[in-house]
């Protein structure tokens, strides 16, 4: 992995929900690192544990029924899992900010944007009201809202969906976070607006040198903005590498399925095909590889051995027995 000191290091994270009908292993062994200024994509189908990974980092898991049963979340050298709620409240919004799919979950409909932005800035920064207002105007300008001084007086519902998402991003940026976690920030937007918001993320990367975790179910979004990417399936990373690497040399059958193609892992000619079937019930995971029931390449050993994430190349990790020579030989 990279030589630089990571900004965030997530090690062996397990977040489970203890429900009446069983234990939901929403996150079940996630590892990744993010360096300062880097954008990491977390991609996978709905229910693969992306949001729960983000919420675990931020200390927002509802408990009960949720519990982080194992792992570390090292941010700037300190394990966030050992912080108190009070300490986490200081970190959220200041050091680590979050943008959600639906801006209305973060914006309060009964207050003007000015009031909400000023409140956030004043809560975290030692500035006067006048300076806070100036900062709010600058931020709205930065995220591309025309006539920001005037728009500050508006209520959230007076903005269009795309503009509202920009307001939320401006609020997330208001305290200069070193890490921004964006959970499906463009999913609710139509494609042209989505492209504009992705442009905004790119601009933020170059101008603010902020690290971003971009959560999405869309590999197109990953290819637009991410330096590296972790593909998740059923609560686990199945592939983890540089974005260009993933698109050129992606290996995991699930990754290739997401790309709407079929792996070139054997010598036979194969045609394009999407993934069939649906993700497993996280309460009753199969004994071996979680993807095996949907995988065209599943071998007998895949039904009994749960593959570990294994380094197959520089900065390229895959959890699949097809790429684990030792296990493959022993068991096939
Ligand atoms: N409060 C909860 N109680 C039980 N299961 C939950 C709870 N919150 C999330 N889950 C389960 O955790 C799994 C992962 O969810 P999530 O991280 O939201 O997926 P996504 O990848 O779509 O963001 C899902 O199966 C979801 O049903
Ligand atoms: Mg989600």
mmCIF file with all atom_site columns, C-alpha atoms in Angstrom, residues 138-318:
data_model
loop_
_atom_site.group_PDB
_atom_site.id
_atom_site.type_symbol
_atom_site.label_atom_id
_atom_site.label_alt_id
_atom_site.label_comp_id
_atom_site.label_asym_id
_atom_site.label_entity_id
_atom_site.label_seq_id
_atom_site.pdbx_PDB_ins_code
_atom_site.Cartn_x
_atom_site.Cartn_y
_atom_site.Cartn_z
_atom_site.occupancy
_atom_site.B_iso_or_equiv
_atom_site.pdbx_formal_charge
_atom_site.auth_seq_id
_atom_site.auth_comp_id
_atom_site.auth_asym_id
_atom_site.auth_atom_id
_atom_site.pdbx_PDB_model_num
ATOM 1   C CA . UNK A 1 138 ? -17.774 32.160  -0.063  1.00 0.00 ? 138 UNK A CA 1
ATOM 2   C CA . UNK A 1 139 ? -18.787 28.530  0.360   1.00 0.00 ? 139 UNK A CA 1
ATOM 3   C CA . UNK A 1 140 ? -22.013 28.912  -1.624  1.00 0.00 ? 140 UNK A CA 1
ATOM 4   C CA . UNK A 1 141 ? -19.965 30.604  -4.308  1.00 0.00 ? 141 UNK A CA 1
ATOM 5   C CA . UNK A 1 142 ? -17.397 27.791  -4.228  1.00 0.00 ? 142 UNK A CA 1
ATOM 6   C CA . UNK A 1 143 ? -20.066 25.147  -4.821  1.00 0.00 ? 143 UNK A CA 1
ATOM 7   C CA . UNK A 1 144 ? -21.483 27.110  -7.729  1.00 0.00 ? 144 UNK A CA 1
ATOM 8   C CA . UNK A 1 145 ? -24.616 28.736  -6.347  1.00 0.00 ? 145 UNK A CA 1
ATOM 9   C CA . UNK A 1 146 ? -25.298 31.947  -8.270  1.00 0.00 ? 146 UNK A CA 1
ATOM 10  C CA . UNK A 1 147 ? -25.945 35.136  -6.308  1.00 0.00 ? 147 UNK A CA 1
ATOM 11  C CA . UNK A 1 148 ? -24.934 33.542  -2.977  1.00 0.00 ? 148 UNK A CA 1
ATOM 12  C CA . UNK A 1 149 ? -25.542 36.614  -0.793  1.00 0.00 ? 149 UNK A CA 1
ATOM 13  C CA . UNK A 1 150 ? -29.187 36.671  -1.831  1.00 0.00 ? 150 UNK A CA 1
ATOM 14  C CA . UNK A 1 151 ? -29.670 32.913  -1.761  1.00 0.00 ? 151 UNK A CA 1
ATOM 15  C CA . UNK A 1 152 ? -28.558 32.743  1.870   1.00 0.00 ? 152 UNK A CA 1
ATOM 16  C CA . UNK A 1 153 ? -31.943 34.149  2.806   1.00 0.00 ? 153 UNK A CA 1
ATOM 17  C CA . UNK A 1 154 ? -33.799 31.275  1.161   1.00 0.00 ? 154 UNK A CA 1
ATOM 18  C CA . UNK A 1 155 ? -35.242 28.174  2.771   1.00 0.00 ? 155 UNK A CA 1
ATOM 19  C CA . UNK A 1 156 ? -34.095 24.703  1.631   1.00 0.00 ? 156 UNK A CA 1
ATOM 20  C CA . UNK A 1 157 ? -37.323 24.055  -0.338  1.00 0.00 ? 157 UNK A CA 1
ATOM 21  C CA . UNK A 1 158 ? -36.644 27.147  -2.447  1.00 0.00 ? 158 UNK A CA 1
ATOM 22  C CA . UNK A 1 159 ? -33.660 25.391  -4.021  1.00 0.00 ? 159 UNK A CA 1
ATOM 23  C CA . UNK A 1 160 ? -33.864 22.794  -6.791  1.00 0.00 ? 160 UNK A CA 1
ATOM 24  C CA . UNK A 1 161 ? -32.620 19.267  -6.007  1.00 0.00 ? 161 UNK A CA 1
ATOM 25  C CA . UNK A 1 162 ? -29.181 19.873  -7.489  1.00 0.00 ? 162 UNK A CA 1
ATOM 26  C CA . UNK A 1 163 ? -28.794 23.269  -5.829  1.00 0.00 ? 163 UNK A CA 1
ATOM 27  C CA . UNK A 1 164 ? -29.894 21.792  -2.512  1.00 0.00 ? 164 UNK A CA 1
ATOM 28  C CA . UNK A 1 165 ? -27.224 19.134  -2.816  1.00 0.00 ? 165 UNK A CA 1
ATOM 29  C CA . UNK A 1 166 ? -24.718 21.949  -3.435  1.00 0.00 ? 166 UNK A CA 1
ATOM 30  C CA . UNK A 1 167 ? -25.918 23.734  -0.294  1.00 0.00 ? 167 UNK A CA 1
ATOM 31  C CA . UNK A 1 168 ? -25.404 20.563  1.676   1.00 0.00 ? 168 UNK A CA 1
ATOM 32  C CA . UNK A 1 169 ? -21.911 20.144  0.263   1.00 0.00 ? 169 UNK A CA 1
ATOM 33  C CA . UNK A 1 170 ? -21.161 23.789  1.168   1.00 0.00 ? 170 UNK A CA 1
ATOM 34  C CA . UNK A 1 171 ? -22.293 23.076  4.721   1.00 0.00 ? 171 UNK A CA 1
ATOM 35  C CA . UNK A 1 172 ? -20.144 19.961  4.871   1.00 0.00 ? 172 UNK A CA 1
ATOM 36  C CA . UNK A 1 173 ? -17.158 22.035  3.737   1.00 0.00 ? 173 UNK A CA 1
ATOM 37  C CA . UNK A 1 174 ? -17.792 24.874  6.142   1.00 0.00 ? 174 UNK A CA 1
ATOM 38  C CA . UNK A 1 175 ? -15.246 23.753  8.711   1.00 0.00 ? 175 UNK A CA 1
ATOM 39  C CA . UNK A 1 176 ? -12.557 22.594  6.288   1.00 0.00 ? 176 UNK A CA 1
ATOM 40  C CA . UNK A 1 177 ? -12.843 18.886  7.049   1.00 0.00 ? 177 UNK A CA 1
ATOM 41  C CA . UNK A 1 178 ? -9.847  16.762  6.145   1.00 0.00 ? 178 UNK A CA 1
ATOM 42  C CA . UNK A 1 179 ? -12.210 13.938  5.218   1.00 0.00 ? 179 UNK A CA 1
ATOM 43  C CA . UNK A 1 180 ? -15.579 14.091  3.500   1.00 0.00 ? 180 UNK A CA 1
ATOM 44  C CA . UNK A 1 181 ? -17.765 11.010  3.367   1.00 0.00 ? 181 UNK A CA 1
ATOM 45  C CA . UNK A 1 182 ? -20.299 11.282  0.570   1.00 0.00 ? 182 UNK A CA 1
ATOM 46  C CA . UNK A 1 183 ? -22.976 8.564   0.613   1.00 0.00 ? 183 UNK A CA 1
ATOM 47  C CA . UNK A 1 184 ? -24.613 8.296   -2.816  1.00 0.00 ? 184 UNK A CA 1
ATOM 48  C CA . UNK A 1 185 ? -24.523 12.101  -3.180  1.00 0.00 ? 185 UNK A CA 1
ATOM 49  C CA . UNK A 1 186 ? -25.739 12.058  -6.773  1.00 0.00 ? 186 UNK A CA 1
ATOM 50  C CA . UNK A 1 187 ? -28.091 9.078   -6.759  1.00 0.00 ? 187 UNK A CA 1
ATOM 51  C CA . UNK A 1 188 ? -31.263 11.137  -6.382  1.00 0.00 ? 188 UNK A CA 1
ATOM 52  C CA . UNK A 1 189 ? -30.289 13.592  -9.117  1.00 0.00 ? 189 UNK A CA 1
ATOM 53  C CA . UNK A 1 190 ? -30.918 13.409  -12.835 1.00 0.00 ? 190 UNK A CA 1
ATOM 54  C CA . UNK A 1 191 ? -27.923 12.727  -15.043 1.00 0.00 ? 191 UNK A CA 1
ATOM 55  C CA . UNK A 1 192 ? -26.985 16.246  -16.118 1.00 0.00 ? 192 UNK A CA 1
ATOM 56  C CA . UNK A 1 193 ? -27.166 17.533  -12.553 1.00 0.00 ? 193 UNK A CA 1
ATOM 57  C CA . UNK A 1 194 ? -25.261 14.447  -11.424 1.00 0.00 ? 194 UNK A CA 1
ATOM 58  C CA . UNK A 1 195 ? -22.462 15.320  -13.846 1.00 0.00 ? 195 UNK A CA 1
ATOM 59  C CA . UNK A 1 196 ? -22.327 18.868  -12.466 1.00 0.00 ? 196 UNK A CA 1
ATOM 60  C CA . UNK A 1 197 ? -22.107 17.659  -8.874  1.00 0.00 ? 197 UNK A CA 1
ATOM 61  C CA . UNK A 1 198 ? -19.334 15.217  -9.829  1.00 0.00 ? 198 UNK A CA 1
ATOM 62  C CA . UNK A 1 199 ? -17.490 18.130  -11.452 1.00 0.00 ? 199 UNK A CA 1
ATOM 63  C CA . UNK A 1 200 ? -17.864 19.956  -8.163  1.00 0.00 ? 200 UNK A CA 1
ATOM 64  C CA . UNK A 1 201 ? -16.325 17.029  -6.298  1.00 0.00 ? 201 UNK A CA 1
ATOM 65  C CA . UNK A 1 202 ? -13.378 17.074  -8.710  1.00 0.00 ? 202 UNK A CA 1
ATOM 66  C CA . UNK A 1 203 ? -12.942 20.798  -8.162  1.00 0.00 ? 203 UNK A CA 1
ATOM 67  C CA . UNK A 1 204 ? -13.007 20.297  -4.399  1.00 0.00 ? 204 UNK A CA 1
ATOM 68  C CA . UNK A 1 205 ? -10.337 17.624  -4.686  1.00 0.00 ? 205 UNK A CA 1
ATOM 69  C CA . UNK A 1 206 ? -7.964  19.889  -6.572  1.00 0.00 ? 206 UNK A CA 1
ATOM 70  C CA . UNK A 1 207 ? -8.694  23.109  -4.684  1.00 0.00 ? 207 UNK A CA 1
ATOM 71  C CA . UNK A 1 208 ? -9.098  21.887  -1.127  1.00 0.00 ? 208 UNK A CA 1
ATOM 72  C CA . UNK A 1 209 ? -6.854  18.804  -0.966  1.00 0.00 ? 209 UNK A CA 1
ATOM 73  C CA . UNK A 1 210 ? -9.514  17.028  1.023   1.00 0.00 ? 210 UNK A CA 1
ATOM 74  C CA . UNK A 1 211 ? -9.803  13.260  1.206   1.00 0.00 ? 211 UNK A CA 1
ATOM 75  C CA . UNK A 1 212 ? -13.146 11.889  0.069   1.00 0.00 ? 212 UNK A CA 1
ATOM 76  C CA . UNK A 1 213 ? -14.900 8.579   0.563   1.00 0.00 ? 213 UNK A CA 1
ATOM 77  C CA . UNK A 1 214 ? -17.347 8.337   -2.318  1.00 0.00 ? 214 UNK A CA 1
ATOM 78  C CA . UNK A 1 215 ? -20.020 5.736   -1.685  1.00 0.00 ? 215 UNK A CA 1
ATOM 79  C CA . UNK A 1 216 ? -21.963 4.690   -4.756  1.00 0.00 ? 216 UNK A CA 1
ATOM 80  C CA . UNK A 1 217 ? -23.606 1.746   -6.477  1.00 0.00 ? 217 UNK A CA 1
ATOM 81  C CA . UNK A 1 218 ? -22.474 3.197   -9.797  1.00 0.00 ? 218 UNK A CA 1
ATOM 82  C CA . UNK A 1 219 ? -19.096 2.341   -11.312 1.00 0.00 ? 219 UNK A CA 1
ATOM 83  C CA . UNK A 1 220 ? -19.516 5.331   -13.636 1.00 0.00 ? 220 UNK A CA 1
ATOM 84  C CA . UNK A 1 221 ? -19.276 7.638   -10.617 1.00 0.00 ? 221 UNK A CA 1
ATOM 85  C CA . UNK A 1 222 ? -16.179 5.749   -9.466  1.00 0.00 ? 222 UNK A CA 1
ATOM 86  C CA . UNK A 1 223 ? -14.484 6.179   -12.832 1.00 0.00 ? 223 UNK A CA 1
ATOM 87  C CA . UNK A 1 224 ? -15.230 9.918   -12.758 1.00 0.00 ? 224 UNK A CA 1
ATOM 88  C CA . UNK A 1 225 ? -13.854 10.856  -9.368  1.00 0.00 ? 225 UNK A CA 1
ATOM 89  C CA . UNK A 1 226 ? -12.073 8.061   -7.509  1.00 0.00 ? 226 UNK A CA 1
ATOM 90  C CA . UNK A 1 227 ? -8.341  7.376   -7.240  1.00 0.00 ? 227 UNK A CA 1
ATOM 91  C CA . UNK A 1 228 ? -8.832  3.984   -5.659  1.00 0.00 ? 228 UNK A CA 1
ATOM 92  C CA . UNK A 1 229 ? -11.835 1.780   -5.172  1.00 0.00 ? 229 UNK A CA 1
ATOM 93  C CA . UNK A 1 230 ? -13.085 -0.922  -2.851  1.00 0.00 ? 230 UNK A CA 1
ATOM 94  C CA . UNK A 1 231 ? -15.764 -3.195  -4.248  1.00 0.00 ? 231 UNK A CA 1
ATOM 95  C CA . UNK A 1 232 ? -18.017 -4.550  -1.492  1.00 0.00 ? 232 UNK A CA 1
ATOM 96  C CA . UNK A 1 233 ? -20.210 -7.607  -1.522  1.00 0.00 ? 233 UNK A CA 1
ATOM 97  C CA . UNK A 1 234 ? -22.282 -8.866  1.426   1.00 0.00 ? 234 UNK A CA 1
ATOM 98  C CA . UNK A 1 235 ? -20.394 -6.790  3.989   1.00 0.00 ? 235 UNK A CA 1
ATOM 99  C CA . UNK A 1 236 ? -16.898 -7.620  2.745   1.00 0.00 ? 236 UNK A CA 1
ATOM 100 C CA . UNK A 1 237 ? -14.415 -6.108  0.326   1.00 0.00 ? 237 UNK A CA 1
ATOM 101 C CA . UNK A 1 238 ? -14.016 -8.389  -2.678  1.00 0.00 ? 238 UNK A CA 1
ATOM 102 C CA . UNK A 1 239 ? -11.606 -6.232  -4.661  1.00 0.00 ? 239 UNK A CA 1
ATOM 103 C CA . UNK A 1 240 ? -9.505  -3.233  -3.760  1.00 0.00 ? 240 UNK A CA 1
ATOM 104 C CA . UNK A 1 241 ? -7.200  -1.378  -6.122  1.00 0.00 ? 241 UNK A CA 1
ATOM 105 C CA . UNK A 1 242 ? -6.545  1.762   -8.145  1.00 0.00 ? 242 UNK A CA 1
ATOM 106 C CA . UNK A 1 243 ? -9.517  2.840   -10.232 1.00 0.00 ? 243 UNK A CA 1
ATOM 107 C CA . UNK A 1 244 ? -7.711  2.587   -13.570 1.00 0.00 ? 244 UNK A CA 1
ATOM 108 C CA . UNK A 1 245 ? -6.449  -0.837  -12.539 1.00 0.00 ? 245 UNK A CA 1
ATOM 109 C CA . UNK A 1 246 ? -9.968  -1.977  -11.713 1.00 0.00 ? 246 UNK A CA 1
ATOM 110 C CA . UNK A 1 247 ? -11.270 -0.998  -15.109 1.00 0.00 ? 247 UNK A CA 1
ATOM 111 C CA . UNK A 1 248 ? -8.277  -2.448  -16.978 1.00 0.00 ? 248 UNK A CA 1
ATOM 112 C CA . UNK A 1 249 ? -7.521  -5.491  -14.907 1.00 0.00 ? 249 UNK A CA 1
ATOM 113 C CA . UNK A 1 250 ? -10.433 -6.001  -12.505 1.00 0.00 ? 250 UNK A CA 1
ATOM 114 C CA . UNK A 1 251 ? -10.458 -9.627  -11.418 1.00 0.00 ? 251 UNK A CA 1
ATOM 115 C CA . UNK A 1 252 ? -13.281 -10.514 -9.048  1.00 0.00 ? 252 UNK A CA 1
ATOM 116 C CA . UNK A 1 253 ? -16.246 -12.082 -10.834 1.00 0.00 ? 253 UNK A CA 1
ATOM 117 C CA . UNK A 1 254 ? -18.521 -9.700  -8.952  1.00 0.00 ? 254 UNK A CA 1
ATOM 118 C CA . UNK A 1 255 ? -16.521 -6.649  -10.086 1.00 0.00 ? 255 UNK A CA 1
ATOM 119 C CA . UNK A 1 256 ? -16.683 -7.857  -13.642 1.00 0.00 ? 256 UNK A CA 1
ATOM 120 C CA . UNK A 1 257 ? -20.380 -8.534  -13.234 1.00 0.00 ? 257 UNK A CA 1
ATOM 121 C CA . UNK A 1 258 ? -20.830 -4.954  -12.082 1.00 0.00 ? 258 UNK A CA 1
ATOM 122 C CA . UNK A 1 259 ? -19.059 -3.860  -15.221 1.00 0.00 ? 259 UNK A CA 1
ATOM 123 C CA . UNK A 1 260 ? -21.683 -5.835  -17.052 1.00 0.00 ? 260 UNK A CA 1
ATOM 124 C CA . UNK A 1 261 ? -19.159 -8.191  -18.509 1.00 0.00 ? 261 UNK A CA 1
ATOM 125 C CA . UNK A 1 262 ? -17.818 -11.626 -17.867 1.00 0.00 ? 262 UNK A CA 1
ATOM 126 C CA . UNK A 1 263 ? -14.346 -12.346 -16.492 1.00 0.00 ? 263 UNK A CA 1
ATOM 127 C CA . UNK A 1 264 ? -11.560 -13.201 -18.884 1.00 0.00 ? 264 UNK A CA 1
ATOM 128 C CA . UNK A 1 265 ? -10.218 -15.716 -16.448 1.00 0.00 ? 265 UNK A CA 1
ATOM 129 C CA . UNK A 1 266 ? -10.200 -18.770 -18.644 1.00 0.00 ? 266 UNK A CA 1
ATOM 130 C CA . UNK A 1 267 ? -9.080  -19.248 -22.199 1.00 0.00 ? 267 UNK A CA 1
ATOM 131 C CA . UNK A 1 268 ? -12.560 -19.861 -23.554 1.00 0.00 ? 268 UNK A CA 1
ATOM 132 C CA . UNK A 1 269 ? -14.318 -17.045 -25.351 1.00 0.00 ? 269 UNK A CA 1
ATOM 133 C CA . UNK A 1 270 ? -17.119 -15.515 -23.364 1.00 0.00 ? 270 UNK A CA 1
ATOM 134 C CA . UNK A 1 271 ? -19.841 -13.014 -24.072 1.00 0.00 ? 271 UNK A CA 1
ATOM 135 C CA . UNK A 1 272 ? -21.124 -10.051 -22.107 1.00 0.00 ? 272 UNK A CA 1
ATOM 136 C CA . UNK A 1 273 ? -23.514 -10.851 -19.307 1.00 0.00 ? 273 UNK A CA 1
ATOM 137 C CA . UNK A 1 274 ? -24.905 -9.194  -16.190 1.00 0.00 ? 274 UNK A CA 1
ATOM 138 C CA . UNK A 1 275 ? -24.928 -10.759 -12.722 1.00 0.00 ? 275 UNK A CA 1
ATOM 139 C CA . UNK A 1 276 ? -27.887 -13.027 -12.159 1.00 0.00 ? 276 UNK A CA 1
ATOM 140 C CA . UNK A 1 277 ? -29.578 -13.671 -8.833  1.00 0.00 ? 277 UNK A CA 1
ATOM 141 C CA . UNK A 1 278 ? -29.675 -11.332 -5.863  1.00 0.00 ? 278 UNK A CA 1
ATOM 142 C CA . UNK A 1 279 ? -27.452 -10.567 -2.851  1.00 0.00 ? 279 UNK A CA 1
ATOM 143 C CA . UNK A 1 280 ? -27.658 -13.019 0.061   1.00 0.00 ? 280 UNK A CA 1
ATOM 144 C CA . UNK A 1 281 ? -29.587 -12.518 3.272   1.00 0.00 ? 281 UNK A CA 1
ATOM 145 C CA . UNK A 1 282 ? -26.895 -11.224 5.626   1.00 0.00 ? 282 UNK A CA 1
ATOM 146 C CA . UNK A 1 283 ? -28.360 -13.261 8.478   1.00 0.00 ? 283 UNK A CA 1
ATOM 147 C CA . UNK A 1 284 ? -27.777 -16.554 6.710   1.00 0.00 ? 284 UNK A CA 1
ATOM 148 C CA . UNK A 1 285 ? -24.576 -16.214 4.772   1.00 0.00 ? 285 UNK A CA 1
ATOM 149 C CA . UNK A 1 286 ? -23.342 -19.273 2.924   1.00 0.00 ? 286 UNK A CA 1
ATOM 150 C CA . UNK A 1 287 ? -20.416 -21.106 4.489   1.00 0.00 ? 287 UNK A CA 1
ATOM 151 C CA . UNK A 1 288 ? -17.910 -20.398 1.739   1.00 0.00 ? 288 UNK A CA 1
ATOM 152 C CA . UNK A 1 289 ? -17.696 -17.361 -0.518  1.00 0.00 ? 289 UNK A CA 1
ATOM 153 C CA . UNK A 1 290 ? -20.821 -15.187 -0.245  1.00 0.00 ? 290 UNK A CA 1
ATOM 154 C CA . UNK A 1 291 ? -20.796 -14.613 -3.975  1.00 0.00 ? 291 UNK A CA 1
ATOM 155 C CA . UNK A 1 292 ? -20.464 -18.291 -4.908  1.00 0.00 ? 292 UNK A CA 1
ATOM 156 C CA . UNK A 1 293 ? -24.214 -18.912 -5.399  1.00 0.00 ? 293 UNK A CA 1
ATOM 157 C CA . UNK A 1 294 ? -24.260 -16.212 -8.114  1.00 0.00 ? 294 UNK A CA 1
ATOM 158 C CA . UNK A 1 295 ? -20.827 -16.867 -9.550  1.00 0.00 ? 295 UNK A CA 1
ATOM 159 C CA . UNK A 1 296 ? -20.457 -18.596 -12.892 1.00 0.00 ? 296 UNK A CA 1
ATOM 160 C CA . UNK A 1 297 ? -16.950 -19.627 -11.966 1.00 0.00 ? 297 UNK A CA 1
ATOM 161 C CA . UNK A 1 298 ? -17.682 -21.096 -8.564  1.00 0.00 ? 298 UNK A CA 1
ATOM 162 C CA . UNK A 1 299 ? -15.721 -24.272 -7.862  1.00 0.00 ? 299 UNK A CA 1
ATOM 163 C CA . UNK A 1 300 ? -16.587 -26.817 -5.227  1.00 0.00 ? 300 UNK A CA 1
ATOM 164 C CA . UNK A 1 301 ? -14.072 -25.282 -2.835  1.00 0.00 ? 301 UNK A CA 1
ATOM 165 C CA . UNK A 1 302 ? -15.862 -21.912 -3.106  1.00 0.00 ? 302 UNK A CA 1
ATOM 166 C CA . UNK A 1 303 ? -18.818 -23.414 -1.279  1.00 0.00 ? 303 UNK A CA 1
ATOM 167 C CA . UNK A 1 304 ? -16.721 -24.282 1.756   1.00 0.00 ? 304 UNK A CA 1
ATOM 168 C CA . UNK A 1 305 ? -13.829 -21.794 1.864   1.00 0.00 ? 305 UNK A CA 1
ATOM 169 C CA . UNK A 1 306 ? -14.485 -18.112 2.518   1.00 0.00 ? 306 UNK A CA 1
ATOM 170 C CA . UNK A 1 307 ? -11.673 -16.451 0.576   1.00 0.00 ? 307 UNK A CA 1
ATOM 171 C CA . UNK A 1 308 ? -9.516  -13.815 2.262   1.00 0.00 ? 308 UNK A CA 1
ATOM 172 C CA . UNK A 1 309 ? -8.595  -10.542 0.582   1.00 0.00 ? 309 UNK A CA 1
ATOM 173 C CA . UNK A 1 310 ? -5.250  -11.417 -0.984  1.00 0.00 ? 310 UNK A CA 1
ATOM 174 C CA . UNK A 1 311 ? -2.622  -9.285  -2.692  1.00 0.00 ? 311 UNK A CA 1
ATOM 175 C CA . UNK A 1 312 ? -2.328  -10.371 -6.293  1.00 0.00 ? 312 UNK A CA 1
ATOM 176 C CA . UNK A 1 313 ? -0.314  -7.428  -7.599  1.00 0.00 ? 313 UNK A CA 1
ATOM 177 C CA . UNK A 1 314 ? 1.072   -4.068  -6.464  1.00 0.00 ? 314 UNK A CA 1
ATOM 178 C CA . UNK A 1 315 ? -1.845  -2.269  -4.827  1.00 0.00 ? 315 UNK A CA 1
ATOM 179 C CA . UNK A 1 316 ? -4.328  -4.866  -6.061  1.00 0.00 ? 316 UNK A CA 1
ATOM 180 C CA . UNK A 1 317 ? -6.240  -7.089  -3.643  1.00 0.00 ? 317 UNK A CA 1
ATOM 181 C CA . UNK A 1 318 ? -8.879  -9.677  -4.494  1.00 0.00 ? 318 UNK A CA 1
#
